[in-house]
C-alpha positions as MATLAB code, in Angstrom:
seq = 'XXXXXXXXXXXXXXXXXXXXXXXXXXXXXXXXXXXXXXXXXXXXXXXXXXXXXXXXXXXXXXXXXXXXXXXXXXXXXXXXXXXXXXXXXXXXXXXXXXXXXXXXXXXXXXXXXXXXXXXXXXXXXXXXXXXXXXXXXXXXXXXXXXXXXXXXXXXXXXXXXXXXXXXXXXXXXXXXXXXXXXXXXXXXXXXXXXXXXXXXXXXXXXXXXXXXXXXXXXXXXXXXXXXXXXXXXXXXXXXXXXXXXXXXXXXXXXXXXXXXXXXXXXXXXXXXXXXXXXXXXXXXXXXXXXXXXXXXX';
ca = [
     -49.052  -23.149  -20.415;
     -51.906  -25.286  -18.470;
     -51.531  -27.879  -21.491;
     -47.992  -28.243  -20.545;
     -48.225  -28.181  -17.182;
     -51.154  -31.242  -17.268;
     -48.698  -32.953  -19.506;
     -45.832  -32.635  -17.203;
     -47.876  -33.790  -14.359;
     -48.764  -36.644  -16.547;
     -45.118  -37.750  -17.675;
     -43.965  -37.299  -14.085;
     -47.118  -39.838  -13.092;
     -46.361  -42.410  -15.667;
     -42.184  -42.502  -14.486;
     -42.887  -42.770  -11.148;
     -45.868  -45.449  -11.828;
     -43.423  -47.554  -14.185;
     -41.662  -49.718  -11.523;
     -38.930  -50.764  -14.268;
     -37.592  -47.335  -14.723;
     -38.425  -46.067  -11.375;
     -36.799  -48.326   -9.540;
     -33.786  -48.687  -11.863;
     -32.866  -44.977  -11.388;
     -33.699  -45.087   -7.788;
     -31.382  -47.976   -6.690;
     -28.690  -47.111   -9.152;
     -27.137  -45.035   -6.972;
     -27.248  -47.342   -3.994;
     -26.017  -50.116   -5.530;
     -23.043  -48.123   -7.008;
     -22.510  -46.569   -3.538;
     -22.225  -50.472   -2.176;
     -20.238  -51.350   -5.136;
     -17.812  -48.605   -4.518;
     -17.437  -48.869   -1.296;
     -16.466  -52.458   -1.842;
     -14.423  -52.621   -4.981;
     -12.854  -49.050   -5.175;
     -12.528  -48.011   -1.693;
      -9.136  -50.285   -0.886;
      -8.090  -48.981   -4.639;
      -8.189  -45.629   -3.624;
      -7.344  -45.744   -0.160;
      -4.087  -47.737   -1.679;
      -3.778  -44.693   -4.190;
      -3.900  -41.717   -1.283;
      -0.576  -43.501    0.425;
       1.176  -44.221   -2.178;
       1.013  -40.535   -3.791;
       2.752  -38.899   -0.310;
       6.341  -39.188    0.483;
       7.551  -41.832    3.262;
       8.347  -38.846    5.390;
       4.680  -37.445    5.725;
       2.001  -39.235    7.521;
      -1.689  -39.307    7.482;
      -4.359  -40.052   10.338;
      -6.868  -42.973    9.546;
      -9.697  -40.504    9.799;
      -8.183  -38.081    7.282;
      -7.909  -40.653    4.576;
     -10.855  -42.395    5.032;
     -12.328  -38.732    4.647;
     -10.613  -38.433    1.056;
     -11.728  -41.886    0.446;
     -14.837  -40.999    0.952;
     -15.306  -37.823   -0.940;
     -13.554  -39.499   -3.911;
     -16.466  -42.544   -3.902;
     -19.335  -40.000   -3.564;
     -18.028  -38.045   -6.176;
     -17.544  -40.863   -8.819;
     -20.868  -41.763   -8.022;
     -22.838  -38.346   -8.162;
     -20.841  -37.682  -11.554;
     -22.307  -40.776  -13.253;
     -25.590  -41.169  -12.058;
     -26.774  -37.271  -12.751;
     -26.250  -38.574  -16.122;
     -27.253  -42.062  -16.302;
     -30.255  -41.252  -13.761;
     -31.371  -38.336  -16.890;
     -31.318  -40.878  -19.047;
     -33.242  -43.014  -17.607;
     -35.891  -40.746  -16.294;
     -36.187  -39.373  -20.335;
     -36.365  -43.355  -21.821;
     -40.008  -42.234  -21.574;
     -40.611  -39.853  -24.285;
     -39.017  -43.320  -26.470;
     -41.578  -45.119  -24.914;
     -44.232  -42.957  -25.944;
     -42.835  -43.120  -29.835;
     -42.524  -47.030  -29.144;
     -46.368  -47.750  -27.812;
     -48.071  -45.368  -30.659;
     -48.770  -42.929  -27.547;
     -46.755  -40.024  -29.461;
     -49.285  -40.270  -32.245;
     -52.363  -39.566  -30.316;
     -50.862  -36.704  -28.472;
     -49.781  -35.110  -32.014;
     -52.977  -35.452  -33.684;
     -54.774  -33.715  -30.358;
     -54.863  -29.777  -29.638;
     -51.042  -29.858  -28.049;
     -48.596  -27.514  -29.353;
     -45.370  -29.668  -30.368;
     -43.692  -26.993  -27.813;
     -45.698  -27.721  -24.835;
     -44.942  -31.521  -26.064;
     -41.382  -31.077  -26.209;
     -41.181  -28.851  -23.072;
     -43.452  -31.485  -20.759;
     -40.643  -34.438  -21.788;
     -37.725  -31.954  -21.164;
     -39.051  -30.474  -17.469;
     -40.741  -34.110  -16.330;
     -37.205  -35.468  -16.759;
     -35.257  -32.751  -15.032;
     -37.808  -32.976  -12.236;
     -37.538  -36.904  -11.808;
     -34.015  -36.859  -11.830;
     -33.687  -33.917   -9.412;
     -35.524  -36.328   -6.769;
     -33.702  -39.196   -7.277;
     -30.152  -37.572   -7.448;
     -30.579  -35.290   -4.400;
     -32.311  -38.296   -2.270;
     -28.909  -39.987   -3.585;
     -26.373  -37.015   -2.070;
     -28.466  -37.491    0.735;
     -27.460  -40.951    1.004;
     -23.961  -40.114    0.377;
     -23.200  -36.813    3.224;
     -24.710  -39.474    5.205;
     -22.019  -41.936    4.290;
     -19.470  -39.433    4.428;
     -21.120  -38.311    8.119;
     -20.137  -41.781    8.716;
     -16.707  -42.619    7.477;
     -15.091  -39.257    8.059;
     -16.775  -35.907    7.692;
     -14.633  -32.348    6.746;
     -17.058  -30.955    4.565;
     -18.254  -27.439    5.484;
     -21.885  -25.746    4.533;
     -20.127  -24.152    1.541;
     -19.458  -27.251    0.412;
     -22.511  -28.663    0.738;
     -24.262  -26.096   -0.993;
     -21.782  -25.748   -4.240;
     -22.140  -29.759   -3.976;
     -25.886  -29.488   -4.313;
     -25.022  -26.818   -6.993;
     -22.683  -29.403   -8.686;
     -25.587  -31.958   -8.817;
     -27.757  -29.423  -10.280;
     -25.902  -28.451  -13.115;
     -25.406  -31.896  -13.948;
     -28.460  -32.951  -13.669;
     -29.675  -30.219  -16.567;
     -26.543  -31.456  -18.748;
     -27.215  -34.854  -18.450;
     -31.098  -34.415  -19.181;
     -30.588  -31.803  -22.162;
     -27.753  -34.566  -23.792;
     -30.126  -37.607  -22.839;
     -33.102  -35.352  -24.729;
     -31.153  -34.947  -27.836;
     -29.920  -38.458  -28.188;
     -33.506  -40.132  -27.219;
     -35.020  -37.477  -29.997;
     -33.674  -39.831  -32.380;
     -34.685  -42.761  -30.728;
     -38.351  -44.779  -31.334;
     -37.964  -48.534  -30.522;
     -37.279  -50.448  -26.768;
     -33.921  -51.817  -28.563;
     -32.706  -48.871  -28.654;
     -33.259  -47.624  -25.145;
     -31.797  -50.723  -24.022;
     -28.843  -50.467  -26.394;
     -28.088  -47.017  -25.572;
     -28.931  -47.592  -21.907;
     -26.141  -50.136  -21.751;
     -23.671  -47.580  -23.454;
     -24.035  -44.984  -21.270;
     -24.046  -46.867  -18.130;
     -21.100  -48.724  -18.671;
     -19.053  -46.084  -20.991;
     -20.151  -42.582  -19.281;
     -17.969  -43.335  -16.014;
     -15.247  -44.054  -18.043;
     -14.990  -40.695  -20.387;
     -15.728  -38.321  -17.463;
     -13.186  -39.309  -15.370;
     -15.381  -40.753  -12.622;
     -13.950  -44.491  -12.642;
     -10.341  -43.209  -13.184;
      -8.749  -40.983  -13.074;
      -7.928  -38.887  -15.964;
      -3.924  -38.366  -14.586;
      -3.834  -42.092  -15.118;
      -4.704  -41.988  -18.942;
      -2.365  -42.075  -21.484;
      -1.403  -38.304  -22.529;
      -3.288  -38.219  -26.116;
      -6.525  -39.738  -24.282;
      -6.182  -36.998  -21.482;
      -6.081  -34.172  -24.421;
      -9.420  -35.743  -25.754;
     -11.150  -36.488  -22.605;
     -10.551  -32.398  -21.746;
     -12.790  -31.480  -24.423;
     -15.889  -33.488  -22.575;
     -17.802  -31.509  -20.433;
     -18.679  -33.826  -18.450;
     -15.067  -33.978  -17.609;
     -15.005  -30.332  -15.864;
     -18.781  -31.449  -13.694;
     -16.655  -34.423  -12.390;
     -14.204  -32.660  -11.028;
     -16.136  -29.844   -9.965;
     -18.171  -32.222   -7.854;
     -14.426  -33.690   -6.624;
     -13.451  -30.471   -5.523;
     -15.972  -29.686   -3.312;
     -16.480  -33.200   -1.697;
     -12.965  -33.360   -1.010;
     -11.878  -29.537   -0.056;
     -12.845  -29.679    3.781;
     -10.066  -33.391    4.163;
      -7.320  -31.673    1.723;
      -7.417  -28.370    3.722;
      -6.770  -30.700    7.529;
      -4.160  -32.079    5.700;
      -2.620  -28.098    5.121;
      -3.722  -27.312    8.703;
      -1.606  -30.909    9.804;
       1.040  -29.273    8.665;
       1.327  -31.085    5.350;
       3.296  -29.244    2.732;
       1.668  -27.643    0.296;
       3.382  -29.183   -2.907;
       2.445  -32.432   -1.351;
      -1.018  -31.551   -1.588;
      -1.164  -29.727   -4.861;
       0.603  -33.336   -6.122;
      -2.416  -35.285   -5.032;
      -4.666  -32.964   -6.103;
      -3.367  -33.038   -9.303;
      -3.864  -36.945   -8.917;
      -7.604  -36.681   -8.042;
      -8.461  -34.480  -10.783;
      -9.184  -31.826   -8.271;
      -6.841  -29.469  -10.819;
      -7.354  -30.046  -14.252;
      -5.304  -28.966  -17.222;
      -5.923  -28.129  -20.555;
      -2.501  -28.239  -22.653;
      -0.527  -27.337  -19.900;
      -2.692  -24.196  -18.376;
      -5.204  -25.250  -15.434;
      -8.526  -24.666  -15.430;
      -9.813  -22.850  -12.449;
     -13.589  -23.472  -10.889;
     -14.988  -20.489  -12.520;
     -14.218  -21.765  -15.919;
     -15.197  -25.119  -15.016;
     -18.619  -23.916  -14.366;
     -18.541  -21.363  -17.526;
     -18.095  -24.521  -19.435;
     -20.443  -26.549  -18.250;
     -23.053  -24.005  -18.083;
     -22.616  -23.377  -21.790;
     -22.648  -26.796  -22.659;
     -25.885  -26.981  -21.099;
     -27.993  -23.823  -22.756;
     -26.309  -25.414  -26.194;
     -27.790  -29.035  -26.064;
     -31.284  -26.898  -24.670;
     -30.258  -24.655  -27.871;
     -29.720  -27.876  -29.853;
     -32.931  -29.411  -28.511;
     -35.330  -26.279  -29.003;
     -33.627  -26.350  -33.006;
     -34.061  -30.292  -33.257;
     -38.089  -30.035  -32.385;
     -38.892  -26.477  -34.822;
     -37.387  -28.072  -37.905;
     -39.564  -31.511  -37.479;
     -42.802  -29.051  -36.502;
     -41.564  -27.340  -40.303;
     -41.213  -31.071  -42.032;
];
């Protein structure tokens, strides 16, 4: 266990000491919040109005308040991933620079090996995605707050969860990974494609109806809106206590992705978090599997 622990330290050390993936991870976030902000908050803000009726009105603080929780949430959805991903380029690193070698041919159990690259990830991306919803209730604090301590605490939840699915699929994938091209090809992939499959950039309402049947089978799907719900519960229930008709709101929460439904029956938060908390002791099931048969080869 000490062996693991040093090594842990040690991978932790070398990510934070490697200003190229450090500070990618770090300013990920920030620059997506700033993009955002700048490309997708007239999109969305365009999006709230033209979902309600002409007959019902909303307050500028309201639906900059739904605005809001819609960017964050986009933005926490992708980068728990993304940010894993980046955070675990360096057990590749170590298989690129020889460094894997040496630490197999000295007294460290391919477990404690496996289990230093696994936690040192989690760890780094913990940081670096809670300093990011930092950043963002800040935002929000800024634009138009409604959130409530509950939903604060299920959206720190939200992140967590994430965080462990994104670094459990990042460890699989970068098992089979050994050379720089391919962190930077599959870096590129997931940065630019991830967003897209989880619902984050769009909307999954606004896919076609065979591409919404697919995307439902994703995980990553069910964290997005997860993190959704609770970012934009406290705006959606001043809307109800505005007087706001229910249907009305059930309508744009159905365009949000706050309700999601799988062939025709919605999927309620419990079984959004059943899912993804499945998903995740799989791929650490998967990942545990992937390391005993190469100790066996």
């Amino acid at each position: 266990m000490n062996t693991a622990f040093t090594l842990i330290k040690r991978n932790s050390k070398l990510f934070f000491k490697d200003k190229g993936m450090f500070f990618t991870s770090l300013i990920t976030p920030a620059i997506l919040l700033v993009l955002y902000v700048t490309f997708l908050g007239n999109l969305y803000r365009d999006g709230f109005t033209s979902n309600l009726p002409d007959s019902v009105t909303l307050s500028e603080d309201i639906i900059e308040g739904l605005v809001a929780g819609q960017l964050i949430s986009s933005l926490l959805a992708v980068s728990c991933v993304t940010v894993a991903f980046c955070s675990n380029f360096l057990m590749v690193q170590d298989k690129a620079n020889g460094t894997i070698r040496d630490l197999r041919i000295s007294p460290v159990k391919p477990a404690a090996l496996s289990l230093s690259y696994y936690v040192a990830t989690l760890l780094s991306t913990l940081i670096i995605c809670f300093s990011a919803t930092g950043i963002c209730l800040a935002y929000v604090a800024i634009v138009g707050w409604y959130m409530s301590l509950k939903d604060i605490f299920f959206l720190f939840l939200d992140v967590l969860l994430l965080v462990l699915f994104g670094t459990a699929l990042s460890s699989i994938i970068n098992f089979f990974l050994s050379t720089q091209e391919q962190i930077s090809a599959v870096g590129t992939i997931i940065s630019a494609g991830y967003g897209f499959i989880c619902g984050a950039y769009m909307p999954i309402s606004s896919f076609g109806e065979g591409l919404q049947k697919i995307v439902l089978f994703l995980p990553g799907t069910y964290g997005t809106s997860l993190i959704r719900n609770h970012t934009m519960q406290g705006a959606l229930a001043e809307m109800q206590n505005q007087g706001i008709p229910a249907e009305v709101i059930e309508k744009l929460k159905d365009s949000l992705d706050c309700n999601l439904y799988f062939f025709g029956s919605q999927v309620n938060i419990g079984t959004m978090y059943m899912i993804l908390g499945i998903t995740i002791l799989v791929l650490i099931g998967l990942y545990i599997l992937l390391n005993k048969l190469k100790e066996n080869i």
